[in-house]
Coordinates of C-alpha atoms and ligand atoms in Angstrom, one line a residue:
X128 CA 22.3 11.9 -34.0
X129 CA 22.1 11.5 -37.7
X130 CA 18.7 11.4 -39.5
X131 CA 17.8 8.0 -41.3
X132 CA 17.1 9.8 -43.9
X133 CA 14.1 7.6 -45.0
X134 CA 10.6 7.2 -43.8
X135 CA 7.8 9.4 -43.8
X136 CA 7.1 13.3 -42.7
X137 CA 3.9 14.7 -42.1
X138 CA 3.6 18.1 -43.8
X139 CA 0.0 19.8 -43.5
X140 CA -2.2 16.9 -43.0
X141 CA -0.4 14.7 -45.5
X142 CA 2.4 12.0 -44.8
X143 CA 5.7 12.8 -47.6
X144 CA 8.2 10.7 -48.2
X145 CA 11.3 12.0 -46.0
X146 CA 13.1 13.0 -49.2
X147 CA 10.0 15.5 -50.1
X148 CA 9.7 17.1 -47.1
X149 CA 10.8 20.7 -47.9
X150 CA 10.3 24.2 -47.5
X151 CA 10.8 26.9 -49.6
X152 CA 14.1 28.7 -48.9
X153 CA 11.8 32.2 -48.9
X154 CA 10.1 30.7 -45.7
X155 CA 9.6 33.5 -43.2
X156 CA 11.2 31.4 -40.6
X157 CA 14.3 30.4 -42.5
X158 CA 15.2 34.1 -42.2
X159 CA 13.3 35.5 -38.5
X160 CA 13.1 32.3 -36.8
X161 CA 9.8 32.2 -36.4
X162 CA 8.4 29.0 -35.6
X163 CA 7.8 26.8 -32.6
X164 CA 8.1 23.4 -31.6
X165 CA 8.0 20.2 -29.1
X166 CA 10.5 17.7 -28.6
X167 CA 8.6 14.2 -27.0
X168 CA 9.4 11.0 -27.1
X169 CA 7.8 7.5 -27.5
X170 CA 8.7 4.5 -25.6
X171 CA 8.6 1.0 -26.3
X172 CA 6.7 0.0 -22.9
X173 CA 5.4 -3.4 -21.8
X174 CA 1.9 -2.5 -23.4
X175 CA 2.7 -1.6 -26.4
X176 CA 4.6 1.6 -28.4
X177 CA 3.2 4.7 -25.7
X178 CA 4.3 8.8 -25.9
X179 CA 5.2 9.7 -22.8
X180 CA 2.9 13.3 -21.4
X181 CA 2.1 13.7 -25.2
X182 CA -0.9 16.1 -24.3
X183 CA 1.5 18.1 -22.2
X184 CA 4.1 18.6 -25.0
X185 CA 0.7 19.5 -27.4
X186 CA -0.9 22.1 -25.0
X187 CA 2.7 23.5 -24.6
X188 CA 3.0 23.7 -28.6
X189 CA -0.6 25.4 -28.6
X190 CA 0.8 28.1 -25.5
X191 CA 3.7 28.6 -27.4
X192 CA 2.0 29.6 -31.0
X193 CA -0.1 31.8 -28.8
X194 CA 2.7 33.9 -27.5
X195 CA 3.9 34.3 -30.9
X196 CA 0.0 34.8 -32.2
X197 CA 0.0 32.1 -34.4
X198 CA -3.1 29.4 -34.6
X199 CA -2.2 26.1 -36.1
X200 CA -4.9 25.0 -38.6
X201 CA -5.5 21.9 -36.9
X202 CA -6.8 20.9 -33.1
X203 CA -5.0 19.1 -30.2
X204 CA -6.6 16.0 -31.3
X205 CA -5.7 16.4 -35.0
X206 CA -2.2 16.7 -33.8
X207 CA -2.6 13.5 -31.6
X208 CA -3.6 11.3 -34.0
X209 CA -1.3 12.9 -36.4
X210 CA 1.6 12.2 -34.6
X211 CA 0.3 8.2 -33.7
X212 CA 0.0 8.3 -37.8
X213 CA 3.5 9.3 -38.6
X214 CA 4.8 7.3 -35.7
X215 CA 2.4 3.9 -37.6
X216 CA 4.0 5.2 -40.7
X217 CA 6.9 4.8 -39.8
X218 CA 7.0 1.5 -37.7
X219 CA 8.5 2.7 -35.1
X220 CA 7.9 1.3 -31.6
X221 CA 9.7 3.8 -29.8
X222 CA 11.2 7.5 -31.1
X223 CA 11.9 10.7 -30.5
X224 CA 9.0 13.1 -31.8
X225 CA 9.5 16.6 -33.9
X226 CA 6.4 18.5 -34.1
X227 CA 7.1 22.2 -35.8
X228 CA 4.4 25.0 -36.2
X229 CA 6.1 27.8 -38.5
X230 CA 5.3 30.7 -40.8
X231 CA 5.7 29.6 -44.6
X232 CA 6.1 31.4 -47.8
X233 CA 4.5 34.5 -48.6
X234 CA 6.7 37.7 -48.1
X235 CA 9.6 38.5 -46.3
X236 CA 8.8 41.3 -44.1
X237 CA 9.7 41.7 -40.5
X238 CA 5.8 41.4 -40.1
X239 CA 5.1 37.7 -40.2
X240 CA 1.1 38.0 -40.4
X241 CA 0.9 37.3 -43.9
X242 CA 2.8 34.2 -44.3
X243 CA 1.1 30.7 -43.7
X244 CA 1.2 29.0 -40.4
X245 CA 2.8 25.5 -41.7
X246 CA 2.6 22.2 -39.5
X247 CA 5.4 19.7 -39.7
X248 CA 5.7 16.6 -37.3
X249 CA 9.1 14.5 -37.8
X250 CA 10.4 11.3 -36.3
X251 CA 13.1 9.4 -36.1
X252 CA 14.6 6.9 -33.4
X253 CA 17.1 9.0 -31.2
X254 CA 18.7 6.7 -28.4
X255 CA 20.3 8.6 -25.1
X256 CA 21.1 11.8 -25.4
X257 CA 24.8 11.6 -24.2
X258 CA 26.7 8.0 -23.3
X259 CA 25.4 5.4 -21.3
X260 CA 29.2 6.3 -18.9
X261 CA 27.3 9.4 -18.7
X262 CA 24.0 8.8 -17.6
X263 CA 25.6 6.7 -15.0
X264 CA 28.5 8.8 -13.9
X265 CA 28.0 12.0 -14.4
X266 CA 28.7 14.9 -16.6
X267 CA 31.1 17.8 -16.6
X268 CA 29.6 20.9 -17.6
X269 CA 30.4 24.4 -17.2
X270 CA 28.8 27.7 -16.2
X271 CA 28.3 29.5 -19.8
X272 CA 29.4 33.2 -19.7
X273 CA 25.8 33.5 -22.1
X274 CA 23.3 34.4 -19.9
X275 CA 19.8 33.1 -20.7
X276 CA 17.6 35.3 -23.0
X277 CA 16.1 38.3 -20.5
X278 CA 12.3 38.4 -19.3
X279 CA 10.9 40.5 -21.7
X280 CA 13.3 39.9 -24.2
X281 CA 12.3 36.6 -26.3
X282 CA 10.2 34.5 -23.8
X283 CA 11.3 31.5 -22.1
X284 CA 7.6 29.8 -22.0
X285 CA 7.8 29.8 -25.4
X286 CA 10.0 26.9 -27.2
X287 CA 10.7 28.9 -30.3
X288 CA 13.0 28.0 -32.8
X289 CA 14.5 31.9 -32.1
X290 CA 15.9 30.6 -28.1
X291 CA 18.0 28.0 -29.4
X292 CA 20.3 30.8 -30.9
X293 CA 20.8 31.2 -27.6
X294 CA 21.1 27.8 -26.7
X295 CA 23.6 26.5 -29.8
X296 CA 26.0 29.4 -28.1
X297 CA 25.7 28.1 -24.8
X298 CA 26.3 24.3 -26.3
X299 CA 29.2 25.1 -28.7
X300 CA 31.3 27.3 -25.7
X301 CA 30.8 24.2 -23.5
X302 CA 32.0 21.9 -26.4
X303 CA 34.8 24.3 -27.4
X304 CA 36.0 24.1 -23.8
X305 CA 35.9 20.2 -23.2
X306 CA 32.8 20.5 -21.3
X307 CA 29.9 17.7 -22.6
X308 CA 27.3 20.6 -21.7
X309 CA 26.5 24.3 -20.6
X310 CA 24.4 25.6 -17.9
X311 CA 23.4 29.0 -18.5
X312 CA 22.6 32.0 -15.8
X313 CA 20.0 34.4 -16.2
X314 CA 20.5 37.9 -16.9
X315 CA 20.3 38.3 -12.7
X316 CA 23.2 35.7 -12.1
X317 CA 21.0 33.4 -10.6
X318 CA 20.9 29.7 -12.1
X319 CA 18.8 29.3 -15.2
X320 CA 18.9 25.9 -17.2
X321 CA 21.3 23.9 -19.2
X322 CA 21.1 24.8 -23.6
X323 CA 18.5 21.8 -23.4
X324 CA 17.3 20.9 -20.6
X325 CA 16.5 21.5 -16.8
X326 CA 18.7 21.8 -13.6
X327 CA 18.1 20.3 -10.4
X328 CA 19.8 20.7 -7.2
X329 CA 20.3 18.5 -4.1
X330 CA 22.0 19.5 -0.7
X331 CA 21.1 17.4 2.6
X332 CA 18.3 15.7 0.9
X333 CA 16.3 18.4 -0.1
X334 CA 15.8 19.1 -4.0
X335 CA 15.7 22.3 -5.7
X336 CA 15.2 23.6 -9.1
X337 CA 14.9 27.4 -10.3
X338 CA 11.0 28.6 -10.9
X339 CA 9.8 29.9 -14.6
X340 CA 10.7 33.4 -13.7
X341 CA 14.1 32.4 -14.0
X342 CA 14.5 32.3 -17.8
X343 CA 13.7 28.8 -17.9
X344 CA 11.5 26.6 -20.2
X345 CA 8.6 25.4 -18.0
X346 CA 9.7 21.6 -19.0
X347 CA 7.8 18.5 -18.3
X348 CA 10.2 16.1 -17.1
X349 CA 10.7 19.0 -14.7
X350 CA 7.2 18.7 -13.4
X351 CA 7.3 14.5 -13.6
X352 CA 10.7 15.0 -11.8
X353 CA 9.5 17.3 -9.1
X354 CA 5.8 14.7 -8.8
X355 CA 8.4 11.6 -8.5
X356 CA 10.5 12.9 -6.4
X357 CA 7.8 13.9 -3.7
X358 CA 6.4 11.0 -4.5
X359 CA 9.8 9.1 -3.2
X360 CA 9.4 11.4 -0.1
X361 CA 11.8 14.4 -1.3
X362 CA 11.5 17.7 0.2
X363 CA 10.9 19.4 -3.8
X364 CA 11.5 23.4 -3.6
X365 CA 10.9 25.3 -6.3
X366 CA 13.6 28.6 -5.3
X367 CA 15.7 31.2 -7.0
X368 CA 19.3 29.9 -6.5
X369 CA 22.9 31.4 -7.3
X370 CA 25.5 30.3 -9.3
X371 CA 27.5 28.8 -6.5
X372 CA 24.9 26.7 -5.2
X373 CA 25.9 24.1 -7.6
X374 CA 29.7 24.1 -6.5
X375 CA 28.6 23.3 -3.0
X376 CA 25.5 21.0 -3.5
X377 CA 25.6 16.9 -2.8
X378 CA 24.3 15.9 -6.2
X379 CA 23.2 18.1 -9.3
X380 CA 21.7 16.5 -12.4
X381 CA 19.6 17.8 -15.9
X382 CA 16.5 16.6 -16.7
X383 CA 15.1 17.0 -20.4
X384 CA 12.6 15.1 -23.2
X385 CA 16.2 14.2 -24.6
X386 CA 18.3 13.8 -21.5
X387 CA 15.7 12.3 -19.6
X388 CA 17.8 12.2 -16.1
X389 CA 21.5 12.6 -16.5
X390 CA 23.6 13.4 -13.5
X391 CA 26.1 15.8 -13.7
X392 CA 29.7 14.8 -12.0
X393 CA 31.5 18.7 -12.0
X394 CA 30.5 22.2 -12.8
X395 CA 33.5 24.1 -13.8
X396 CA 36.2 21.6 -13.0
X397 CA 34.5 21.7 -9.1
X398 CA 33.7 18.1 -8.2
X399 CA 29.8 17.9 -7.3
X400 CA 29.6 16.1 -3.8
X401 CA 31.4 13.0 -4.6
X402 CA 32.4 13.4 -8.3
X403 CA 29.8 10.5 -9.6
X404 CA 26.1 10.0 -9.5
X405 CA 24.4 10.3 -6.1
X406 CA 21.9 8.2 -5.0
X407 CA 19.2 10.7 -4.9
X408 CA 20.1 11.2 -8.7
X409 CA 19.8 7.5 -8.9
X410 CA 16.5 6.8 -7.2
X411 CA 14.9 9.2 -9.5
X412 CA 16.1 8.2 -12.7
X413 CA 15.2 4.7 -12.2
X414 CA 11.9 5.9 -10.9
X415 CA 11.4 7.8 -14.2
X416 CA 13.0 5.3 -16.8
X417 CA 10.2 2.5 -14.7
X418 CA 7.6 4.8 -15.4
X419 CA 8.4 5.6 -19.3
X420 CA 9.2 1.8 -19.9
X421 CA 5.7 1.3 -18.1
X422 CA 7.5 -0.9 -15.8
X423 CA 5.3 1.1 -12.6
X424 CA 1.5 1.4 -12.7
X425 CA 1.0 4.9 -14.7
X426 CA -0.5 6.4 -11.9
X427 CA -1.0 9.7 -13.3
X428 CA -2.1 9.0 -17.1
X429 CA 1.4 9.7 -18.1
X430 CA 1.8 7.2 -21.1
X431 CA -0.7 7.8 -24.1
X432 CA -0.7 4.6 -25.9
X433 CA -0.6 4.7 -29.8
X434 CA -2.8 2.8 -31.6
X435 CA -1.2 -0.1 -32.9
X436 CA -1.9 -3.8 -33.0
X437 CA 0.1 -4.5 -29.5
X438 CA -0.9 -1.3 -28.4
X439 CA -4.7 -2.0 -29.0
X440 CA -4.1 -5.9 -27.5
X441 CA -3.0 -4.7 -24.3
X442 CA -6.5 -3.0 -23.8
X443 CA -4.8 1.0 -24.4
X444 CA -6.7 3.1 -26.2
X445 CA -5.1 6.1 -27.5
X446 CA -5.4 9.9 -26.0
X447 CA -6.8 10.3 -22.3
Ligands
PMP792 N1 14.9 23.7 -21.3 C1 15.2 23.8 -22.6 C2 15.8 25.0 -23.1 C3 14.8 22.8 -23.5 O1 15.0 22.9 -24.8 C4 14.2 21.6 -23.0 C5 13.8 20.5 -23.9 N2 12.5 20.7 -24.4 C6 14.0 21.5 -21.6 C7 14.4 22.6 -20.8 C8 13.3 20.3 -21.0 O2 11.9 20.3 -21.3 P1 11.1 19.0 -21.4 O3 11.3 18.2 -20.2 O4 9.7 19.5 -21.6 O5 11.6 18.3 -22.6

């Protein structure tokens, strides 16, 4: 999706026209990839402009600048209200939000400690991920032959900029190959995640998705997923599986910030159960699309309202 190209970016604490919104090319992450980030979204729901788990996505941004022993100058609620600024600034009553922690300028050793930890939040409107065919038929993906990064290696908890090396090689096979999307292994064989988002797995009604240990990012449409889906009255297993469960289960499908619930139609020219979206695929992505759209009551605190006119009207404050 490309940018607008206009609009506003917020660059440590101040909001810069998107044009301005630069970093020096001498930037300690332009060469080491050391930053981290979030992907979240904010939807247009009945009551008003409302980011969906936005203290999740924050408190995963905080975990994963502690891995990497960086502290972002500014608190959890700085952030918050940072983002509901940029989003204000911008106008936007639903979008896809960009939130970057990264070492700056200062020197270009392997050593990062002495460059600045710079904050950047960006955001733009980004519609579905793949086609609207897709998030109702299914896609065809393939089984990458690049594993996900090892444990130990660069860690999965952690989004960092550095995984999605990983991650563009896993996309750009799949796309290379006439696939729409990769699903990657771990370094075991057993089934890791897709280059962006999370895999579930369905076989005589009972879901399954791999556990962290198994290279993948801990992801929060994961965990909504997995509290809808009980919720519905699914049997919800969190379990090591191999490669092949996928060419034998009833109904695979991703689940991502981005991707929010797309089913997934063949894995390496193997039809999944019927070659089309299942109906367990089904239940749970209109569960979830009600819940973003606030179309269900939000139950569990999910939508975090941001504080605009129709948003204040409909009685929301902002936060939890
Ligand atoms: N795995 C990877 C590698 C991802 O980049 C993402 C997107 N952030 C996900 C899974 C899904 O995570 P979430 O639901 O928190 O967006």
């Amino acid at each position: 999706m490309a940018f607008p190209g206009t609009g506003k970016i917020w660059m440590n604490g101040s909001l810069v026209d998107w044009k301005d919104a630069k970093v020096h090319v001498g930037s300690h992450i332009i060469h080491y990839g050391s930053g981290v980030f979030e992907g979240a979204r904010c939807y247009d729901t009945l009551g008003g402009p409302a980011c969906f788990r936005l203290d999740a996505h924050i408190r995963r941004l905080f975990d994963s600048a502690r891995i990497y022993r960086m502290e972002p100058k500014y608190s959890t609620q700085e952030l918050t209200d940072a983002i509901f600024d940029t989003i204000n600034a911008n106008g936007f009553r639903a979008c896809y939000i960009r939130p970057i922690v990264y070492r700056g300028y200062d020197s270009l050793g392997v050593n990062p400690l002495p460059c600045p930890i710079d904050v950047a939040i960006m955001v733009w409107e980004w519609g579905a991920y793949f086609t609207k065919e897709a998030i109702e038929e299914g896609l065809d993906v393939k089984i990458s032959t690049w594993a996900r990064n090892a444990p130990n290696t660069t860690p999965a908890m952690a989004k960092s900029v550095a995984n999605y090396a990983n991650a563009q090689l896993i996309k750009m096979e799949a796309l290379a190959e006439g696939y729409a999307e990769g699903i990657a292994l771990d370094t075991y064989g057993n089934l890791s995640e897709g280059s962006g988002q999370n895999v579930f797995v369905v076989r005589e009604g009972v879901i399954y998705t791999p556990p962290v240990g198994n290279s993948v990012l801990w992801g929060i449409t994961r965990d909504s997923v997995m509290t809808l889906a009980r919720e519905l009255g699914f049997d919800v297993r969190e379990q090591t599986l191999p490669r092949e469960s996928l060419y034998i289960a009833d109904e695979v499908f991703f689940v991502g910030t981005a991707v929010e619930v797309t089913p997934i139609r063949s894995v390496d020219r193997i039809k999944v159960g019927r070659g089309r979206r299942g109906p367990v695929t089904e239940a749970i992505q209109q569960r979830f699309f009600q819940i973003v759209k606030g179309e269900l009551p939000d139950t569990h605190g999910w939508l975090q309202f941001v504080n605009t006119p129709a948003g204040a009207a409909s009685g929301q404050s902002k936060g939890r």
